Amino acid sequence: MVGNVVVGQSGGPTSVINSSLAGVYKTAKDLGAPRVYGMRHGIQGFLERNLVDLDDKLRSEMDIELLKRTPSAYLGSCRFKLPEYDANPEMYDKIFALLEELEIAAFFYIGGNDSMDTINKLSKHADRIGSPIRFIGVPKTIDNDLDVTDHTPGFGSAAKYIASVSKELIRDGLVYDQKQITIIEIMGRNAGWLTAAAALAKCEDCEGVDLLYLPELPFDIDKFLDKVERLFLTKKALVVAVSEGIKTADGKYVFEHGVHTEYVDSFGHKQLSGTATYLANLCGQRFGCKARAVELATLQRCAGHLTSRVDITEAYQVGGTAVSAAFAGETGKMVILKRVSSDPYICTTDLYDVDKIANVEKKVPLEWITEDGTYVSQELINYIRPLIQAELSPIMITGQPRHIVVDIDRI
Ligand code: F6P
């Protein structure tokens, strides 16, 4: 394949998303791509010619190592829904004209299911107009909700962070000899994979969280309060993990029962926030005890100081596989991870039609949630455990993790 490469990052970031960018960059250079361009803020930036030449930015092996260890999208991200071709053919003309001007042979997009929609639409358009440009999706999301792939890069590190801070919060809860409840709110939108990761806090030196509520099942506020009341009969300090996306049976998010923000992004996703605060306030009122809400929010997806080595390595691998695939002539595909075994943990990469992955949300199977809906099965814990293994230390300078920053000059 002769030609340049362009790569972008899209959707919510992760702490290892830049490791995929490093994998794309390094492999493209190794395979002889003359230039590797980065889109600033994904396709939205691309449409405004907001691009950087990565060859100018990544000048040494040390830069690549720093990039791998830098959390959050180095190139910047976007939540931008590409319209259907018929609704805006001019936008497609503009994208393909710029791709041709830059002599792009392959386009890579590191993202989740919404971002795969962009790869799907662009690869279909290339087919429509007979363009030889190849489009490959590189999976990424802390939510772990991409279909077909065993798991997604970004999930393992967020799960490791959640399991670790849950342990620490449980310990903190034991400090005072008094009744108290801590509610931890965890991201994941409509999929409970990340909330399930709080179950990994339970081990020989930790009792684990007392209750776990995933968005796959309707949440009953009265039943929750009754359950807490019963637990308080035998235990003083309780810790409950809830997904940001739990809903009551009427389809209303739990946080919408309280004071909340009304922000909606271009994919129509509501900003989910406030579930823990709402429930902690209810508990405080009902039980007259100390009740804290801990919303992990963006901390769980930017904790570059506690990444999983398995995750950061796989993130790099999927970037590399994407480039090798494009250079071998593939297009309209997403790289997937295929687990060969859990113990010992062995995982390989493969390709799958992006068409069948875009816009699909993979949820936690109901058989992996206990019947009363307040915990998860050992099977689910066993599925997550290998993904949080080992660490990759940040490069520490003057006591803090060093990050690589992109300067703003554009092409
Ligand atoms: O898509 C990943 C995710 O982190 C979700 O878990 C969360 O609901 C959402 O992004 C938050 O969106 P934003 O990046 O707009 O704050």
Short mmCIF file of C-alpha atoms and ligand atoms in Angstrom, two decimals:
data_model
loop_
_atom_site.label_atom_id
_atom_site.label_comp_id
_atom_site.label_asym_id
_atom_site.label_seq_id
_atom_site.Cartn_x
_atom_site.Cartn_y
_atom_site.Cartn_z
CA MET A 1 0.00 0.00 0.00
CA VAL A 2 1.40 3.38 -0.93
CA GLY A 3 0.07 6.50 0.69
CA ASN A 4 -0.31 8.41 3.88
CA VAL A 5 -2.29 7.51 6.93
CA VAL A 6 -4.71 9.55 9.04
CA VAL A 7 -5.84 8.63 12.52
CA GLY A 8 -8.40 10.12 14.90
CA GLN A 9 -9.79 9.54 18.36
CA SER A 10 -13.47 9.83 19.10
CA GLY A 11 -15.97 9.49 21.95
CA GLY A 12 -15.18 9.31 25.66
CA PRO A 13 -11.46 8.88 26.30
CA THR A 14 -9.77 6.12 28.28
CA SER A 15 -6.48 5.95 30.15
CA VAL A 16 -4.98 3.76 27.40
CA ILE A 17 -6.48 5.26 24.23
CA ASN A 18 -3.11 6.82 23.38
CA SER A 19 -1.46 3.43 23.49
CA SER A 20 -3.65 2.54 20.48
CA LEU A 21 -2.58 5.75 18.80
CA ALA A 22 1.05 4.78 19.46
CA GLY A 23 0.34 1.33 17.95
CA VAL A 24 -1.18 2.90 14.82
CA TYR A 25 1.65 5.38 14.44
CA LYS A 26 4.53 2.96 15.03
CA THR A 27 3.11 0.24 12.77
CA ALA A 28 2.31 2.71 9.98
CA LYS A 29 5.89 3.98 10.08
CA ASP A 30 7.31 0.46 10.25
CA LEU A 31 5.24 -0.51 7.20
CA GLY A 32 6.48 2.51 5.26
CA ALA A 33 3.70 5.11 5.44
CA PRO A 34 5.36 8.34 4.26
CA ARG A 35 3.27 10.56 6.57
CA VAL A 36 0.96 9.93 9.50
CA TYR A 37 -1.57 12.67 10.17
CA GLY A 38 -3.60 13.04 13.34
CA MET A 39 -7.08 14.58 13.33
CA ARG A 40 -7.57 17.05 16.15
CA HIS A 41 -10.97 16.32 17.73
CA GLY A 42 -11.84 13.46 15.45
CA ILE A 43 -13.84 13.79 12.27
CA GLN A 44 -15.23 17.12 13.44
CA GLY A 45 -11.72 18.58 13.44
CA PHE A 46 -10.89 16.82 10.17
CA LEU A 47 -13.80 18.64 8.51
CA GLU A 48 -12.17 21.90 9.61
CA ARG A 49 -8.73 20.76 8.36
CA ASN A 50 -7.63 20.65 11.97
CA LEU A 51 -4.80 18.15 11.54
CA VAL A 52 -1.30 17.62 12.86
CA ASP A 53 1.62 15.84 11.27
CA LEU A 54 2.46 13.18 13.85
CA ASP A 55 5.97 12.81 12.44
CA ASP A 56 6.67 16.31 13.79
CA LYS A 57 5.24 15.49 17.20
CA LEU A 58 6.54 12.01 17.91
CA ARG A 59 10.26 12.35 17.38
CA SER A 60 11.77 9.66 19.54
CA GLU A 61 11.12 6.29 21.15
CA MET A 62 10.70 8.22 24.42
CA ASP A 63 7.86 10.24 22.88
CA ILE A 64 6.14 6.97 21.93
CA GLU A 65 6.62 5.61 25.46
CA LEU A 66 5.21 8.83 26.93
CA LEU A 67 2.29 8.71 24.51
CA LYS A 68 1.41 5.16 25.59
CA ARG A 69 1.37 6.27 29.23
CA THR A 70 -0.55 9.52 28.72
CA PRO A 71 -4.25 9.20 29.57
CA SER A 72 -7.09 10.85 27.62
CA ALA A 73 -7.17 11.48 23.91
CA TYR A 74 -3.85 13.09 22.90
CA LEU A 75 -5.37 14.30 19.65
CA GLY A 76 -8.59 15.48 21.27
CA SER A 77 -11.93 13.83 20.74
CA CYS A 78 -15.47 14.64 19.61
CA ARG A 79 -18.98 13.36 19.87
CA PHE A 80 -20.05 13.98 16.32
CA LYS A 81 -22.65 12.00 14.43
CA LEU A 82 -21.84 11.82 10.74
CA PRO A 83 -25.12 12.34 8.86
CA GLU A 84 -26.34 9.71 6.41
CA TYR A 85 -24.97 10.29 2.91
CA ASP A 86 -28.37 11.25 1.49
CA ALA A 87 -28.90 13.86 4.18
CA ASN A 88 -25.60 15.64 3.51
CA PRO A 89 -23.66 14.48 0.41
CA GLU A 90 -21.58 17.69 0.53
CA MET A 91 -20.03 16.61 3.82
CA TYR A 92 -18.88 13.33 2.28
CA ASP A 93 -17.52 15.17 -0.76
CA LYS A 94 -15.58 17.46 1.56
CA ILE A 95 -14.13 14.55 3.56
CA PHE A 96 -13.06 12.59 0.49
CA ALA A 97 -11.65 15.68 -1.24
CA LEU A 98 -9.43 16.34 1.78
CA LEU A 99 -8.42 12.68 2.01
CA GLU A 100 -7.37 12.80 -1.63
CA GLU A 101 -5.53 16.09 -1.21
CA LEU A 102 -3.52 14.59 1.67
CA GLU A 103 -2.93 11.41 -0.38
CA ILE A 104 -4.44 9.27 2.33
CA ALA A 105 -4.47 5.54 1.72
CA ALA A 106 -5.85 4.47 5.09
CA PHE A 107 -8.05 6.08 7.74
CA PHE A 108 -8.15 4.82 11.33
CA TYR A 109 -10.67 5.81 13.98
CA ILE A 110 -10.12 4.86 17.61
CA GLY A 111 -13.51 4.78 19.30
CA GLY A 112 -16.61 3.04 20.60
CA ASN A 113 -19.88 2.06 18.96
CA ASP A 114 -20.80 5.60 17.88
CA SER A 115 -17.36 6.03 16.31
CA MET A 116 -17.68 2.73 14.47
CA ASP A 117 -20.76 4.26 12.85
CA THR A 118 -18.40 6.82 11.25
CA ILE A 119 -16.07 4.08 9.94
CA ASN A 120 -19.07 2.18 8.63
CA LYS A 121 -20.49 5.18 6.79
CA LEU A 122 -17.15 6.27 5.33
CA SER A 123 -16.16 2.79 4.16
CA LYS A 124 -19.57 2.39 2.51
CA HIS A 125 -19.13 5.72 0.78
CA ALA A 126 -15.66 4.72 -0.45
CA ASP A 127 -17.30 1.66 -1.95
CA ARG A 128 -20.06 3.80 -3.48
CA ILE A 129 -17.60 6.09 -5.28
CA GLY A 130 -14.95 3.45 -6.00
CA SER A 131 -12.35 5.05 -3.71
CA PRO A 132 -9.42 2.80 -2.77
CA ILE A 133 -9.05 4.45 0.68
CA ARG A 134 -9.31 1.90 3.49
CA PHE A 135 -11.24 2.50 6.70
CA ILE A 136 -10.55 0.50 9.85
CA GLY A 137 -11.98 0.90 13.36
CA VAL A 138 -9.79 0.55 16.43
CA PRO A 139 -11.92 -0.42 19.45
CA LYS A 140 -11.87 1.68 22.59
CA THR A 141 -14.30 2.30 25.43
CA ILE A 142 -14.25 2.00 29.18
CA ASP A 143 -17.90 0.91 28.90
CA ASN A 144 -16.93 -2.46 27.33
CA ASP A 145 -20.16 -2.36 25.37
CA LEU A 146 -18.83 -3.08 21.85
CA ASP A 147 -20.29 -6.19 20.34
CA VAL A 148 -18.35 -9.22 19.04
CA THR A 149 -15.01 -8.31 20.63
CA ASP A 150 -14.33 -10.20 23.90
CA HIS A 151 -13.67 -6.87 25.60
CA THR A 152 -12.55 -3.37 24.68
CA PRO A 153 -9.24 -1.64 25.36
CA GLY A 154 -9.79 0.91 28.11
CA PHE A 155 -12.14 -1.31 30.09
CA GLY A 156 -9.42 -3.25 31.94
CA SER A 157 -7.73 -0.15 33.29
CA ALA A 158 -11.00 1.49 34.33
CA ALA A 159 -12.02 -1.81 35.99
CA LYS A 160 -8.68 -1.93 37.83
CA TYR A 161 -9.18 1.63 39.06
CA ILE A 162 -12.77 0.92 40.16
CA ALA A 163 -11.83 -2.31 41.98
CA SER A 164 -8.91 -0.56 43.69
CA VAL A 165 -10.72 2.58 44.83
CA SER A 166 -13.71 0.48 45.95
CA LYS A 167 -11.33 -1.40 48.27
CA GLU A 168 -10.00 1.88 49.58
CA LEU A 169 -13.47 3.31 50.13
CA ILE A 170 -14.57 0.16 51.96
CA ARG A 171 -11.53 0.54 54.24
CA ASP A 172 -12.27 4.20 54.86
CA GLY A 173 -15.83 3.30 55.78
CA LEU A 174 -14.57 1.08 58.59
CA VAL A 175 -12.71 3.88 60.35
CA TYR A 176 -15.49 5.21 62.59
CA ASP A 177 -17.54 3.04 64.87
CA GLN A 178 -20.78 4.38 63.48
CA LYS A 179 -23.54 3.67 61.01
CA GLN A 180 -22.76 5.03 57.55
CA ILE A 181 -23.32 4.32 53.89
CA THR A 182 -21.17 5.13 50.88
CA ILE A 183 -22.69 5.01 47.41
CA ILE A 184 -20.18 4.78 44.55
CA GLU A 185 -21.45 5.88 41.14
CA ILE A 186 -19.77 4.22 38.17
CA MET A 187 -19.86 5.04 34.45
CA GLY A 188 -20.93 2.69 31.68
CA ARG A 189 -24.13 4.26 30.44
CA ASN A 190 -26.56 1.38 29.69
CA ALA A 191 -24.08 -1.45 30.26
CA GLY A 192 -23.04 -2.64 33.71
CA TRP A 193 -19.59 -4.07 32.96
CA LEU A 194 -17.76 -1.33 34.82
CA THR A 195 -20.08 -1.41 37.82
CA ALA A 196 -19.51 -5.17 37.98
CA ALA A 197 -15.78 -4.45 38.32
CA ALA A 198 -16.47 -3.13 41.84
CA ALA A 199 -17.10 -6.79 42.76
CA LEU A 200 -13.37 -7.41 42.30
CA ALA A 201 -12.75 -5.42 45.49
CA LYS A 202 -13.71 -8.58 47.39
CA CYS A 203 -10.58 -10.56 48.21
CA GLU A 204 -8.74 -11.97 51.21
CA ASP A 205 -8.12 -8.53 52.74
CA CYS A 206 -11.49 -6.97 51.85
CA GLU A 207 -15.12 -7.94 52.42
CA GLY A 208 -16.15 -6.28 49.18
CA VAL A 209 -19.03 -3.99 48.35
CA ASP A 210 -22.37 -4.90 49.91
CA LEU A 211 -24.62 -4.30 46.93
CA LEU A 212 -24.14 -3.79 43.20
CA TYR A 213 -26.77 -2.35 40.88
CA LEU A 214 -26.35 -2.68 37.12
CA PRO A 215 -28.44 -0.87 34.48
CA GLU A 216 -29.46 -4.14 32.83
CA LEU A 217 -32.26 -4.51 35.41
CA PRO A 218 -34.88 -1.98 36.54
CA PHE A 219 -34.03 -0.37 39.87
CA ASP A 220 -36.65 -0.35 42.61
CA ILE A 221 -35.99 2.47 45.07
CA ASP A 222 -38.19 1.02 47.85
CA LYS A 223 -36.64 -2.44 47.56
CA PHE A 224 -33.19 -0.83 47.69
CA LEU A 225 -34.03 1.03 50.90
CA ASP A 226 -35.46 -2.14 52.46
CA LYS A 227 -32.32 -4.06 51.53
CA VAL A 228 -30.13 -1.38 53.11
CA GLU A 229 -32.28 -1.43 56.24
CA ARG A 230 -31.79 -5.19 56.56
CA LEU A 231 -28.04 -4.94 56.03
CA PHE A 232 -27.81 -2.28 58.74
CA LEU A 233 -29.16 -4.86 61.24
CA THR A 234 -25.85 -6.73 61.06
CA LYS A 235 -23.33 -4.21 59.72
CA LYS A 236 -22.48 -0.60 60.48
CA ALA A 237 -20.60 0.57 57.38
CA LEU A 238 -22.11 -0.22 53.99
CA VAL A 239 -20.70 0.38 50.53
CA VAL A 240 -22.96 0.17 47.48
CA ALA A 241 -21.85 0.42 43.83
CA VAL A 242 -24.40 1.75 41.36
CA SER A 243 -24.24 2.34 37.66
CA GLU A 244 -24.82 5.90 36.47
CA GLY A 245 -27.41 4.44 34.10
CA ILE A 246 -29.81 2.64 36.46
CA LYS A 247 -33.45 3.36 35.70
CA THR A 248 -36.69 2.86 37.57
CA ALA A 249 -39.35 0.62 35.98
CA ASP A 250 -40.97 3.65 34.30
CA GLY A 251 -37.80 4.11 32.20
CA LYS A 252 -36.65 7.20 34.10
CA TYR A 253 -33.00 7.35 35.11
CA VAL A 254 -32.67 7.28 38.91
CA PHE A 255 -30.69 10.55 38.85
CA GLU A 256 -33.65 12.19 37.08
CA HIS A 257 -35.67 11.74 40.26
CA GLY A 258 -33.38 14.35 41.86
CA VAL A 259 -31.83 17.66 40.85
CA HIS A 260 -29.90 17.07 37.63
CA THR A 261 -28.40 18.57 34.47
CA GLU A 262 -30.25 18.27 31.17
CA TYR A 263 -27.25 18.10 28.80
CA VAL A 264 -27.66 15.84 25.75
CA ASP A 265 -24.84 15.19 23.22
CA SER A 266 -25.16 14.90 19.43
CA PHE A 267 -25.89 11.17 19.69
CA GLY A 268 -28.82 11.98 21.97
CA HIS A 269 -27.00 10.61 25.04
CA LYS A 270 -28.02 12.34 28.25
CA GLN A 271 -25.28 13.35 30.65
CA LEU A 272 -25.64 10.76 33.39
CA SER A 273 -24.70 12.10 36.78
CA GLY A 274 -26.22 12.39 40.23
CA THR A 275 -27.45 8.84 40.90
CA ALA A 276 -25.22 8.34 43.94
CA THR A 277 -26.07 11.77 45.34
CA TYR A 278 -29.77 11.10 45.00
CA LEU A 279 -29.56 7.69 46.68
CA ALA A 280 -27.17 8.85 49.42
CA ASN A 281 -29.56 11.67 50.31
CA LEU A 282 -32.46 9.22 50.48
CA CYS A 283 -30.46 6.92 52.78
CA GLY A 284 -29.33 9.82 54.96
CA GLN A 285 -32.95 10.92 55.42
CA ARG A 286 -34.39 7.46 55.97
CA PHE A 287 -31.69 6.06 58.28
CA GLY A 288 -30.49 9.26 59.93
CA CYS A 289 -26.89 8.26 59.29
CA LYS A 290 -23.82 9.59 57.56
CA ALA A 291 -24.30 9.01 53.83
CA ARG A 292 -21.67 9.85 51.23
CA ALA A 293 -21.91 9.86 47.45
CA VAL A 294 -18.69 9.21 45.53
CA GLU A 295 -19.13 9.82 41.82
CA LEU A 296 -16.07 8.35 40.13
CA ALA A 297 -16.97 10.30 36.99
CA THR A 298 -14.05 11.01 34.68
CA LEU A 299 -11.44 9.83 37.23
CA GLN A 300 -12.14 6.23 36.21
CA ARG A 301 -11.22 6.87 32.58
CA CYS A 302 -8.15 9.10 33.02
CA ALA A 303 -6.28 7.36 35.83
CA GLY A 304 -3.04 6.93 33.92
CA HIS A 305 -1.24 6.24 37.20
CA LEU A 306 -3.08 2.92 37.60
CA THR A 307 -3.40 1.30 34.20
CA SER A 308 -3.53 -2.43 33.63
CA ARG A 309 -0.50 -3.69 31.72
CA VAL A 310 -2.71 -6.24 29.95
CA ASP A 311 -4.99 -3.42 28.83
CA ILE A 312 -2.32 -0.97 27.72
CA THR A 313 -0.55 -3.74 25.79
CA GLU A 314 -3.74 -4.84 24.05
CA ALA A 315 -4.57 -1.21 23.25
CA TYR A 316 -1.22 -0.97 21.45
CA GLN A 317 -1.81 -4.29 19.68
CA VAL A 318 -5.22 -3.37 18.28
CA GLY A 319 -3.71 -0.19 16.81
CA GLY A 320 -0.98 -2.23 15.15
CA THR A 321 -3.40 -4.87 13.86
CA ALA A 322 -5.60 -2.17 12.33
CA VAL A 323 -2.70 -0.80 10.30
CA SER A 324 -1.43 -4.23 9.20
CA ALA A 325 -4.98 -5.10 8.10
CA ALA A 326 -5.38 -1.91 6.06
CA PHE A 327 -1.98 -2.42 4.44
CA ALA A 328 -3.09 -5.96 3.58
CA GLY A 329 -6.13 -4.54 1.77
CA GLU A 330 -8.87 -4.75 4.41
CA THR A 331 -11.53 -2.05 4.81
CA GLY A 332 -14.88 -1.62 6.60
CA LYS A 333 -13.63 -3.69 9.53
CA MET A 334 -13.06 -3.25 13.24
CA VAL A 335 -10.27 -5.01 15.09
CA ILE A 336 -11.61 -7.41 17.72
CA LEU A 337 -10.01 -9.16 20.69
CA LYS A 338 -10.52 -12.92 20.86
CA ARG A 339 -9.95 -14.60 24.21
CA VAL A 340 -8.33 -18.00 23.77
CA SER A 341 -8.29 -18.81 27.48
CA SER A 342 -8.77 -17.06 30.82
CA ASP A 343 -6.33 -19.12 32.87
CA PRO A 344 -3.69 -18.71 31.64
CA TYR A 345 -4.97 -15.57 29.99
CA ILE A 346 -4.36 -15.70 26.23
CA CYS A 347 -5.92 -13.29 23.78
CA THR A 348 -5.41 -12.62 20.07
CA THR A 349 -6.69 -10.06 17.58
CA ASP A 350 -8.89 -10.53 14.54
CA LEU A 351 -11.12 -8.46 12.25
CA TYR A 352 -14.89 -8.21 12.01
CA ASP A 353 -17.34 -6.32 9.76
CA VAL A 354 -17.83 -2.90 11.34
CA ASP A 355 -21.30 -2.88 9.85
CA LYS A 356 -22.37 -5.52 12.37
CA ILE A 357 -20.77 -3.72 15.33
CA ALA A 358 -21.61 -0.04 14.82
CA ASN A 359 -24.39 1.28 17.08
CA VAL A 360 -24.90 -2.04 18.90
CA GLU A 361 -24.61 -1.95 22.72
CA LYS A 362 -23.37 -5.16 24.34
CA LYS A 363 -24.84 -5.48 27.80
CA VAL A 364 -24.02 -7.78 30.70
CA PRO A 365 -25.88 -11.09 30.15
CA LEU A 366 -28.64 -11.45 32.74
CA GLU A 367 -27.31 -14.87 33.79
CA TRP A 368 -24.21 -13.05 35.08
CA ILE A 369 -26.33 -11.01 37.51
CA THR A 370 -27.71 -12.62 40.68
CA GLU A 371 -31.41 -13.34 40.76
CA ASP A 372 -32.24 -10.56 43.24
CA GLY A 373 -30.30 -8.11 41.03
CA THR A 374 -27.93 -6.96 43.78
CA TYR A 375 -24.66 -8.68 42.85
CA VAL A 376 -22.84 -10.40 39.98
CA SER A 377 -21.83 -14.00 39.36
CA GLN A 378 -18.38 -15.53 39.88
CA GLU A 379 -18.28 -16.09 36.11
CA LEU A 380 -18.41 -12.35 35.50
CA ILE A 381 -15.68 -11.76 38.07
CA ASN A 382 -13.54 -14.43 36.37
CA TYR A 383 -14.12 -12.74 33.01
CA ILE A 384 -12.89 -9.36 34.30
CA ARG A 385 -10.02 -10.50 36.55
CA PRO A 386 -7.41 -11.23 33.81
CA LEU A 387 -8.01 -7.81 32.27
CA ILE A 388 -6.82 -5.85 35.30
CA GLN A 389 -3.54 -7.72 35.73
CA ALA A 390 -0.12 -6.10 36.11
CA GLU A 391 0.85 -2.46 35.85
CA LEU A 392 2.73 -0.13 33.58
CA SER A 393 4.20 2.63 35.68
CA PRO A 394 3.97 6.19 34.49
CA ILE A 395 7.23 8.02 33.85
CA MET A 396 7.51 10.07 37.02
CA ILE A 397 9.11 13.50 36.92
CA THR A 398 9.32 15.68 40.04
CA GLY A 399 6.93 13.35 41.82
CA GLN A 400 4.21 13.35 39.15
CA PRO A 401 3.33 11.34 36.05
CA ARG A 402 4.77 12.99 32.94
CA HIS A 403 2.41 13.35 29.96
CA ILE A 404 3.00 14.23 26.33
CA VAL A 405 1.05 17.24 25.09
CA VAL A 406 0.13 18.13 21.55
CA ASP A 407 0.95 21.68 20.54
CA ILE A 408 -1.68 23.40 18.51
CA ASP A 409 -0.03 24.24 15.19
CA ARG A 410 -2.03 22.70 12.39
CA ILE A 411 -1.33 21.74 8.82
O1 F6P B 1 -18.59 6.56 26.48
C1 F6P B 1 -17.91 6.43 27.67
C2 F6P B 1 -18.47 7.27 28.75
O2 F6P B 1 -17.41 7.41 29.62
C3 F6P B 1 -19.73 6.78 29.46
O3 F6P B 1 -19.50 5.77 30.37
C4 F6P B 1 -20.23 8.04 30.09
O4 F6P B 1 -21.61 8.02 30.33
C5 F6P B 1 -19.92 9.04 29.04
O5 F6P B 1 -18.80 8.58 28.34
C6 F6P B 1 -19.64 10.42 29.55
O6 F6P B 1 -19.61 11.29 28.49
P1 F6P B 1 -18.74 12.60 28.40
O7 F6P B 1 -17.41 12.23 27.87
O8 F6P B 1 -19.46 13.43 27.42
O9 F6P B 1 -18.66 13.18 29.77
#
